[in-house]
């Protein structure tokens, strides 16, 4: 069964980027510390990353994050989805207007201009098709940015939330949540490592 999983790294004070993020500084000042775990040699970090990549049938991201990963300093052969782990799911971008061109033309991009709910629906269809082709249950992963994940949680679109809690206090940046209706979470797993605490919750 395809689930919708929000998966994002966050600081101890609740930020998913540092201050002043932008196309040339995607994670903001100091924000690189949020993703140290993704490049760690710790076997538990590697396992968490591999399992997340393996379950990805389709990935949803917002336009600002797309502009970062597709920009000149964005993803390449070593820093793409899964930080070098094998995996090329379909990518669905929520945007008000599709870009004129795409640098990462080797990836499967779909641009949805009718809102987040429609983007999640499109991603679910892609993930279900990938599940059928592979014979494995694959999920939709909401990778960010923070506004996309926060909006999906507020709209009740998320089945599970995975947080990679980095041991850093950024003081400012892009918050994971800016309000919305309360959501009850049921903890499924906790994996502490030297670089992060990986937390997974069911959203009920």
Short mmCIF file of C-alpha atoms in Angstrom, two decimals:
data_model
loop_
_atom_site.label_atom_id
_atom_site.label_comp_id
_atom_site.label_asym_id
_atom_site.label_seq_id
_atom_site.Cartn_x
_atom_site.Cartn_y
_atom_site.Cartn_z
CA UNK A 1 0.00 0.00 0.00
CA UNK A 2 1.38 3.41 -0.99
CA UNK A 3 1.70 5.86 1.88
CA UNK A 4 2.52 9.56 1.97
CA UNK A 5 5.64 10.09 4.08
CA UNK A 6 7.07 13.48 4.98
CA UNK A 7 10.83 13.09 5.44
CA UNK A 8 12.95 16.09 6.44
CA UNK A 9 15.96 17.11 8.53
CA UNK A 10 15.36 19.62 11.31
CA UNK A 11 17.37 21.46 13.97
CA UNK A 12 16.73 21.16 17.69
CA UNK A 13 14.92 24.51 17.55
CA UNK A 14 12.66 23.47 14.70
CA UNK A 15 14.28 24.92 11.56
CA UNK A 16 14.78 23.07 8.26
CA UNK A 17 17.23 25.66 6.92
CA UNK A 18 19.51 28.20 8.52
CA UNK A 19 19.03 31.97 8.08
CA UNK A 20 19.00 33.54 4.60
CA UNK A 21 18.34 30.50 2.38
CA UNK A 22 18.26 31.07 -1.37
CA UNK A 23 19.09 29.48 -4.73
CA UNK A 24 22.83 29.90 -4.11
CA UNK A 25 22.62 29.04 -0.41
CA UNK A 26 19.89 26.43 -0.31
CA UNK A 27 20.21 25.40 3.34
CA UNK A 28 20.94 28.91 4.60
CA UNK A 29 23.76 29.94 6.90
CA UNK A 30 24.81 26.97 9.00
CA UNK A 31 22.14 24.75 7.49
CA UNK A 32 24.59 22.20 6.09
CA UNK A 33 24.80 20.81 9.63
CA UNK A 34 21.23 19.51 9.24
CA UNK A 35 22.34 16.98 6.62
CA UNK A 36 25.65 15.78 8.08
CA UNK A 37 23.95 12.44 8.75
CA UNK A 38 23.26 11.88 5.03
CA UNK A 39 27.00 11.83 4.28
CA UNK A 40 28.02 9.99 7.44
CA UNK A 41 29.84 6.66 7.53
CA UNK A 42 27.80 5.59 10.57
CA UNK A 43 26.15 2.28 9.57
CA UNK A 44 22.82 3.30 11.09
CA UNK A 45 22.82 6.59 9.18
CA UNK A 46 23.60 4.70 5.97
CA UNK A 47 20.81 2.21 6.68
CA UNK A 48 18.24 4.95 7.34
CA UNK A 49 19.22 6.70 4.11
CA UNK A 50 19.19 3.51 2.06
CA UNK A 51 15.80 2.41 3.39
CA UNK A 52 14.29 5.84 2.66
CA UNK A 53 15.64 5.82 -0.87
CA UNK A 54 14.53 2.24 -1.49
CA UNK A 55 10.93 2.99 -0.49
CA UNK A 56 10.62 6.07 -2.70
CA UNK A 57 8.20 5.50 -5.56
CA UNK A 58 7.75 9.23 -6.16
CA UNK A 59 9.03 12.39 -4.48
CA UNK A 60 7.21 15.70 -3.97
CA UNK A 61 9.04 19.00 -3.56
CA UNK A 62 8.18 22.66 -3.68
CA UNK A 63 9.37 25.10 -6.34
CA UNK A 64 11.95 26.85 -4.17
CA UNK A 65 13.60 23.54 -3.35
CA UNK A 66 13.47 22.55 -7.02
CA UNK A 67 15.28 25.78 -7.93
CA UNK A 68 18.01 24.89 -5.44
CA UNK A 69 18.52 21.26 -6.53
CA UNK A 70 18.28 22.06 -10.25
CA UNK A 71 20.43 25.18 -9.96
CA UNK A 72 24.12 25.39 -10.95
CA UNK A 73 25.28 24.45 -7.44
CA UNK A 74 22.58 21.82 -6.92
CA UNK A 75 22.47 18.06 -7.33
CA UNK A 76 25.13 16.16 -9.21
CA UNK A 77 26.28 12.55 -9.38
CA UNK A 78 27.39 12.58 -5.73
CA UNK A 79 24.76 14.77 -4.06
CA UNK A 80 21.54 13.79 -5.80
CA UNK A 81 18.49 12.22 -4.21
CA UNK A 82 19.60 9.92 -1.42
CA UNK A 83 23.04 11.55 -1.30
CA UNK A 84 24.50 9.06 -3.75
CA UNK A 85 22.33 6.07 -2.86
CA UNK A 86 20.94 4.29 -5.90
CA UNK A 87 17.44 5.46 -6.68
CA UNK A 88 15.73 7.50 -9.37
CA UNK A 89 12.08 7.92 -8.47
CA UNK A 90 9.71 10.27 -10.27
CA UNK A 91 9.82 13.85 -8.97
CA UNK A 92 6.68 15.98 -8.70
CA UNK A 93 7.13 19.72 -8.21
CA UNK A 94 4.42 22.01 -6.82
CA UNK A 95 4.68 25.33 -8.63
CA UNK A 96 2.60 28.20 -9.97
CA UNK A 97 4.49 28.06 -13.27
CA UNK A 98 6.80 25.37 -14.71
CA UNK A 99 10.40 26.35 -15.47
CA UNK A 100 11.41 27.07 -19.04
CA UNK A 101 14.15 24.46 -18.90
CA UNK A 102 15.55 21.82 -16.55
CA UNK A 103 19.28 21.27 -15.93
CA UNK A 104 18.78 17.76 -14.50
CA UNK A 105 17.08 16.52 -17.63
CA UNK A 106 17.99 12.91 -16.86
CA UNK A 107 15.48 12.80 -14.01
CA UNK A 108 11.73 12.28 -14.36
CA UNK A 109 10.10 15.66 -13.55
CA UNK A 110 6.39 16.49 -13.41
CA UNK A 111 5.27 20.05 -12.64
CA UNK A 112 1.84 20.48 -11.05
CA UNK A 113 0.31 23.96 -11.10
CA UNK A 114 -3.01 23.19 -9.40
CA UNK A 115 -1.87 22.88 -5.81
CA UNK A 116 -0.28 20.55 -3.29
CA UNK A 117 -3.19 18.11 -3.05
CA UNK A 118 -3.10 17.53 -6.81
CA UNK A 119 0.68 17.13 -6.67
CA UNK A 120 0.36 14.46 -3.98
CA UNK A 121 -2.32 12.69 -6.04
CA UNK A 122 -0.07 12.74 -9.12
CA UNK A 123 2.84 11.42 -7.06
CA UNK A 124 0.68 8.66 -5.59
CA UNK A 125 -0.26 7.53 -9.11
CA UNK A 126 3.42 7.45 -10.10
CA UNK A 127 4.37 5.55 -6.93
CA UNK A 128 1.58 3.01 -7.41
CA UNK A 129 2.70 2.43 -11.00
CA UNK A 130 6.30 1.99 -9.81
CA UNK A 131 5.08 -0.43 -7.13
CA UNK A 132 3.28 -2.49 -9.75
CA UNK A 133 6.35 -2.55 -12.00
CA UNK A 134 8.76 -3.51 -9.22
CA UNK A 135 6.54 -5.84 -7.22
CA UNK A 136 7.37 -3.88 -4.04
CA UNK A 137 5.27 -1.46 -2.00
CA UNK A 138 6.65 2.02 -2.69
CA UNK A 139 5.66 5.31 -1.08
CA UNK A 140 5.37 8.98 -1.89
CA UNK A 141 8.06 10.95 -0.06
CA UNK A 142 7.56 14.65 0.67
CA UNK A 143 11.15 15.85 0.86
CA UNK A 144 10.49 19.55 1.34
CA UNK A 145 11.01 22.29 1.63
CA UNK A 146 9.64 23.22 4.98
CA UNK A 147 6.60 25.07 3.65
CA UNK A 148 5.60 22.08 1.51
CA UNK A 149 5.94 19.60 4.36
CA UNK A 150 4.22 21.94 6.83
CA UNK A 151 1.34 22.59 4.44
CA UNK A 152 0.90 18.88 3.76
CA UNK A 153 0.76 18.14 7.49
CA UNK A 154 -1.74 20.96 8.06
CA UNK A 155 -3.91 19.68 5.20
CA UNK A 156 -3.99 16.13 6.53
CA UNK A 157 -2.18 14.71 3.51
CA UNK A 158 0.57 12.91 5.43
CA UNK A 159 0.44 9.33 6.74
CA UNK A 160 3.85 9.29 8.42
CA UNK A 161 6.47 11.84 9.46
CA UNK A 162 10.18 11.07 9.56
CA UNK A 163 12.41 13.67 11.19
CA UNK A 164 16.19 13.62 11.21
CA UNK A 165 16.89 15.68 14.32
CA UNK A 166 20.32 17.28 14.00
CA UNK A 167 22.26 18.26 17.15
CA UNK A 168 22.38 21.93 16.21
CA UNK A 169 20.54 25.11 17.24
CA UNK A 170 20.27 27.46 14.25
CA UNK A 171 18.45 30.31 15.97
CA UNK A 172 16.59 31.32 12.80
CA UNK A 173 15.75 30.04 9.34
CA UNK A 174 12.82 28.28 7.73
CA UNK A 175 10.57 26.69 10.37
CA UNK A 176 9.12 23.24 9.87
CA UNK A 177 5.72 24.44 11.03
CA UNK A 178 4.09 27.86 11.11
CA UNK A 179 0.79 26.78 12.64
CA UNK A 180 -2.27 24.85 11.55
CA UNK A 181 -4.51 22.32 13.21
CA UNK A 182 -2.98 20.11 15.92
CA UNK A 183 -1.90 16.65 14.77
CA UNK A 184 -1.49 13.59 16.96
CA UNK A 185 1.65 11.55 16.30
CA UNK A 186 2.32 7.96 17.31
CA UNK A 187 6.00 7.09 17.55
CA UNK A 188 7.05 4.13 15.41
CA UNK A 189 10.83 4.19 15.71
CA UNK A 190 13.82 6.05 17.14
CA UNK A 191 17.35 5.54 15.84
CA UNK A 192 20.06 7.61 17.57
CA UNK A 193 23.41 8.01 15.82
CA UNK A 194 26.47 10.18 16.26
CA UNK A 195 25.08 12.77 13.81
CA UNK A 196 21.29 12.67 14.22
CA UNK A 197 18.30 11.19 15.98
CA UNK A 198 16.05 9.60 13.35
CA UNK A 199 12.41 9.71 14.44
CA UNK A 200 9.44 8.20 12.64
CA UNK A 201 5.81 8.83 13.59
CA UNK A 202 2.45 7.77 12.25
CA UNK A 203 0.16 10.76 11.79
CA UNK A 204 -3.31 10.01 13.15
#
